[in-house]
Coordinates of C-alpha atoms in Angstrom, one line a residue:
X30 CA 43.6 -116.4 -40.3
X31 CA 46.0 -115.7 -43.2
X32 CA 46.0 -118.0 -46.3
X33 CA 48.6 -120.1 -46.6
X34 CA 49.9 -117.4 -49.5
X35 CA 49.8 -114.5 -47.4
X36 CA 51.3 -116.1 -44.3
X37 CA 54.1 -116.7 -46.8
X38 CA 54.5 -113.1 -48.1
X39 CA 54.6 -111.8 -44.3
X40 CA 57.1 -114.2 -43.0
X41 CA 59.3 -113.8 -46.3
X42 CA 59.5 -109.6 -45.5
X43 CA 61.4 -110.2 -42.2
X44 CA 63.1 -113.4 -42.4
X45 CA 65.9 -113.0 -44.8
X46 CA 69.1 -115.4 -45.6
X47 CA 71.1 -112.3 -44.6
X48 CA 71.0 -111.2 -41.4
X49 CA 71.2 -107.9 -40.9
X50 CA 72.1 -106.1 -36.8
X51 CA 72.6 -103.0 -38.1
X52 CA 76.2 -100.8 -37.7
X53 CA 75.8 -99.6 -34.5
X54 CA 76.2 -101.2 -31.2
X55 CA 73.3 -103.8 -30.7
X56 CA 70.7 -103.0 -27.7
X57 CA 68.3 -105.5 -27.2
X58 CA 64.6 -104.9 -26.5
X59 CA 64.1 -104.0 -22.9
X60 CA 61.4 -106.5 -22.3
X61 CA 64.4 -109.1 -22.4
X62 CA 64.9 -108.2 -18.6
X63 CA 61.9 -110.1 -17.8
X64 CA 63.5 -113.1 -18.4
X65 CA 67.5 -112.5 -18.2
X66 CA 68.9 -110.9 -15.2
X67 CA 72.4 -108.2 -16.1
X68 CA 74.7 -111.4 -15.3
X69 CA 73.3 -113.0 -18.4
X70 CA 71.7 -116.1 -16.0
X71 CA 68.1 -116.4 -17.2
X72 CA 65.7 -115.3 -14.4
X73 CA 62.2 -117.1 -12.7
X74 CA 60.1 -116.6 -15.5
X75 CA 56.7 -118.1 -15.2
X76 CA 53.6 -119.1 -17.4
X77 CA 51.8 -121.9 -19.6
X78 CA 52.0 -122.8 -23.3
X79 CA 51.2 -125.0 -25.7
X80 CA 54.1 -126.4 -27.5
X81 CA 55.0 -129.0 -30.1
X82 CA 58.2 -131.5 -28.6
X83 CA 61.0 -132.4 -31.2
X84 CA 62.4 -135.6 -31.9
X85 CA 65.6 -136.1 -30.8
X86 CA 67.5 -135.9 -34.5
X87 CA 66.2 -132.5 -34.9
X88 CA 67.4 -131.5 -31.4
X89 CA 71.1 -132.7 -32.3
X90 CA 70.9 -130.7 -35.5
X91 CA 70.0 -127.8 -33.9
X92 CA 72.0 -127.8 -30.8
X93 CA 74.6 -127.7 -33.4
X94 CA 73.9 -124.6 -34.9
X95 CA 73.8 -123.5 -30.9
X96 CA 76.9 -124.6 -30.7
X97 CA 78.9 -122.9 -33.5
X98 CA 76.5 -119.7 -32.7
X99 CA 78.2 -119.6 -29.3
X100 CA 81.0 -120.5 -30.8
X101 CA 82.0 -117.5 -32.9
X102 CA 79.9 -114.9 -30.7
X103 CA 79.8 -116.0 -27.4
X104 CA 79.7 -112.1 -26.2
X105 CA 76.4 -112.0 -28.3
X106 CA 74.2 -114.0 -26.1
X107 CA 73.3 -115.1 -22.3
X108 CA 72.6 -118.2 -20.8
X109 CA 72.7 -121.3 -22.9
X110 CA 69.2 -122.7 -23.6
X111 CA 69.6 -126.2 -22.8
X112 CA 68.8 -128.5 -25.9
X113 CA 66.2 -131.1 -24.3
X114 CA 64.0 -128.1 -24.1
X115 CA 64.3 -127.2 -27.8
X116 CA 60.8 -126.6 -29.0
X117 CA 58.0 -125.2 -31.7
X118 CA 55.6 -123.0 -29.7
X119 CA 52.3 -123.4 -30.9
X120 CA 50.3 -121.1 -28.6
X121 CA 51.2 -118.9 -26.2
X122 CA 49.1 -118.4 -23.7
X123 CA 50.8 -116.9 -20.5
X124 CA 54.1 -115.1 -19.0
X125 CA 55.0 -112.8 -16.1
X126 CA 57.9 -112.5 -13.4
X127 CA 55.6 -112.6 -10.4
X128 CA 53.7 -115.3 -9.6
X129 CA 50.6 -112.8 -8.3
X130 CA 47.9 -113.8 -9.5
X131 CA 48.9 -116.2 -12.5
X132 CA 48.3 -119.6 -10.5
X133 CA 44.3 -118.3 -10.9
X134 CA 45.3 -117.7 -14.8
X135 CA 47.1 -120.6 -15.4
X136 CA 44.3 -123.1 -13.9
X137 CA 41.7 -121.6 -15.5
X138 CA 43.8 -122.2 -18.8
X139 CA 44.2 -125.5 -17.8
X140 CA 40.5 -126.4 -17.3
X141 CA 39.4 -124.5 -20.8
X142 CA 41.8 -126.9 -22.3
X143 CA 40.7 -129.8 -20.5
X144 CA 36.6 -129.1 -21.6
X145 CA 38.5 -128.9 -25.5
X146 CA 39.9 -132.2 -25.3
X147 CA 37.9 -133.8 -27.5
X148 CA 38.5 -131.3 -30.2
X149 CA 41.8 -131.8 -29.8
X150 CA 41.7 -134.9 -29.8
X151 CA 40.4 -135.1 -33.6
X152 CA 44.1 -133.8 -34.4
X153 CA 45.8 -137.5 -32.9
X154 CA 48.1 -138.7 -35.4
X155 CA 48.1 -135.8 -37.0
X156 CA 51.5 -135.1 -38.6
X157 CA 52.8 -131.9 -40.6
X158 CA 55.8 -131.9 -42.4
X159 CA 57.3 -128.3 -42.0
X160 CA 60.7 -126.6 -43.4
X161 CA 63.1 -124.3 -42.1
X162 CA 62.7 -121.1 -43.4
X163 CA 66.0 -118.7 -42.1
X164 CA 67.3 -117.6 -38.6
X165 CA 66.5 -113.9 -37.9
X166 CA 66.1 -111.4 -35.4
X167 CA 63.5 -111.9 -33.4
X168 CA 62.3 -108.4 -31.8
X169 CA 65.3 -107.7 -30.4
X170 CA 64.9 -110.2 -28.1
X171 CA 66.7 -113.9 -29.3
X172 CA 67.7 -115.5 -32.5
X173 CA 65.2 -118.0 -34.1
X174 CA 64.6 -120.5 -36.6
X175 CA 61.9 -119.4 -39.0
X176 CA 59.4 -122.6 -40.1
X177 CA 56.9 -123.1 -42.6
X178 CA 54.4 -125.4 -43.4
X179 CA 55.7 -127.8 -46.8
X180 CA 52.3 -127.0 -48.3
X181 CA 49.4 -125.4 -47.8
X182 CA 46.8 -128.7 -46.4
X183 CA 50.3 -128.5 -43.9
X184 CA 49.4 -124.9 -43.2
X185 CA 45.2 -125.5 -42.4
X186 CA 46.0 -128.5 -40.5
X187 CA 48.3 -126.1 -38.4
X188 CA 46.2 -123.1 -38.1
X189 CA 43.2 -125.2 -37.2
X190 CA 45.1 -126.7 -34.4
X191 CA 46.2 -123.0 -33.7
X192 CA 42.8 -122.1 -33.5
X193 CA 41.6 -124.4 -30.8
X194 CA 44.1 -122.8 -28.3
X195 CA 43.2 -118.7 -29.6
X196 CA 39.7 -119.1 -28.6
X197 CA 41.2 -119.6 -25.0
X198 CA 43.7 -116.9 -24.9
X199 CA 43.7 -114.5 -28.4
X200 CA 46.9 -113.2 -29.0
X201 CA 47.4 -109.8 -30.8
X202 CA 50.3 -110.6 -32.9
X203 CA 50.2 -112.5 -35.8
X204 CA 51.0 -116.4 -35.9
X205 CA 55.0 -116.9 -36.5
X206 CA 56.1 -120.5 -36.5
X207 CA 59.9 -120.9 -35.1
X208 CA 62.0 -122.7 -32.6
X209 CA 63.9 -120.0 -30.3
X210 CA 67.8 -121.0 -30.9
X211 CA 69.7 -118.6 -28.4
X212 CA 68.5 -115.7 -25.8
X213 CA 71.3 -112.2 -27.1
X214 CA 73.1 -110.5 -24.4
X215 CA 70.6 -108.7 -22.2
X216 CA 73.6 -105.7 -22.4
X217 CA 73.6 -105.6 -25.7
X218 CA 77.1 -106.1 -27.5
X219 CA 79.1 -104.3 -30.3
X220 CA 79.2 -103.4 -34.0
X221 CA 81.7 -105.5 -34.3
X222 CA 80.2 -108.7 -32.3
X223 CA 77.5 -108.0 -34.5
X224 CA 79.5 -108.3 -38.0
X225 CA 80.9 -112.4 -36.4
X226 CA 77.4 -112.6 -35.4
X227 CA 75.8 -112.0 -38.8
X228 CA 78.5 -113.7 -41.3
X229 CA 78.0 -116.7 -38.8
X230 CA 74.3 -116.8 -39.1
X231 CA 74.4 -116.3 -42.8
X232 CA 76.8 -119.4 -43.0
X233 CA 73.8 -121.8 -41.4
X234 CA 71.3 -120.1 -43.8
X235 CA 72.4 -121.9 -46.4
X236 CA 71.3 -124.8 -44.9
X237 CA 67.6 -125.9 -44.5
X238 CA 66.1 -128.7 -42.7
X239 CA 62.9 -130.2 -42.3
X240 CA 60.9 -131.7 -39.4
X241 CA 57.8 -133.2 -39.1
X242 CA 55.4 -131.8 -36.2
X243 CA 53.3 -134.8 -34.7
X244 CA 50.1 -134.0 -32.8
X245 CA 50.8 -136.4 -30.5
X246 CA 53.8 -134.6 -29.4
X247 CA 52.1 -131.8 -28.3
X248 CA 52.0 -130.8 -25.0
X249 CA 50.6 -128.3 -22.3
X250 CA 53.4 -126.7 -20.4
X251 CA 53.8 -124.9 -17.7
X252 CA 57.6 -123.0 -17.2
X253 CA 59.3 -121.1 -14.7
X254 CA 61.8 -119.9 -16.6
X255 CA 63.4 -120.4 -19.6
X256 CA 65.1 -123.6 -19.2
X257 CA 62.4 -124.9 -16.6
X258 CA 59.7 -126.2 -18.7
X259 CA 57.5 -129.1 -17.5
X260 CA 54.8 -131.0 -19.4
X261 CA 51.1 -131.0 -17.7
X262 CA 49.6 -132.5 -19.9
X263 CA 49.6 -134.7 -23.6
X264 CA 47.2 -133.1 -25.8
X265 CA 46.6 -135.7 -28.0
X266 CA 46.5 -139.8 -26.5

């Protein structure tokens, strides 16, 4: 894993105050598809993870900043994600739009995380105090809400948690903490939904907020689509 210092440097090169779409009309990355059909509805979508749940305060705050974001560019995005279901990924560990052969993937997930309970376990009342870092562009694919540890014992207590779940499934991207605000358009939209879209976003920037992650709100999932998440299990009891 990263140190907490280089972790720091790589999320600082892409999430910026300013958001920045570009001057050209905005097409989103095809992969969207998977999960939003061309009426903007979000599509069955299936596949475990291992999230973090939010208080309800932090929810409030942040289905404000959905709200304004829809709002001033309501052209920019599909489907409204549905607030309750506000969350901090911690590891993903599956995803497809067919249900062939993922029931096999997604119990065998399920009973590797079972034989780690008691290393998980060693994280109960854990609690990380984390910041908001800046909304951004995430691949083309949604606007999120950047977090970062407040300090770096904040950052190894995280990536040790992390850990646990990457020896089940390792993931070849890089650890990015956030909490997925609003799905864009699966059409794409214009230049100039794109300018509302950006001075909105850089409005909310300004603003930072902090929540505290508690181990004993974290939770195996299981989701069939993106507002259709159901907890399986609590990780830490």
């Amino acid at each position: 894993m990263e140190t907490f210092k280089e972790f720091k440097e790589r999320i600082n090169s892409f999430q910026k105050r300013t958001l920045d779409l570009g001057n050209e009309y905005f097409k989103v990355n095809q992969s969207l598809a998977q999960k939003v059909g061309k009426d903007n509805k979000f599509k069955n979508f299936y596949g475990d993870t291992v999230v973090f749940a939010l208080d309800s305060a932090v929810k409030q705050k942040l289905s404000e900043w959905s709200d304004l974001l829809y709002v001033k560019a309501p052209e920019c995005f599909c489907e409204r994600l549905a607030s309750p279901y506000f969350h901090m990924t911690l590891h993903d560990l599956s995803g497809s739009a067919s249900l062939t052969g993922l029931s096999d993937t997604m119990s065998g997930n399920q009973l590797k995380i079972t034989e780690k309970r008691e290393e998980i376990q060693k994280f109960a009342n854990c609690k990380i105090k984390v910041k908001s870092n800046y909304i951004f562009n995430m691949v083309g694919l949604s606007l999120v809400l950047g977090l970062q540890p407040a300090d770096g014992g904040g950052y190894r207590k995280l990536t040790e948690l992390y850990s646990v779940f990457d020896c089940i499934k390792p993931l070849s991207y890089p650890f990015t903490p956030h909490i997925t605000l609003a799905y864009f358009n699966v059409n794409g939209f214009s230049a100039r939904s794109a300018k509302i879209l950006e001075e909105t976003v850089n409005t909310l920037n300004k603003n930072q907020i902090e929540i505290e992650l508690d181990a004993d709100r974290l939770f195996y999932q299981r989701f069939t689509g993106m507002n259709g998440y159901k907890n399986i299990i609590k990780l830490c009891q």
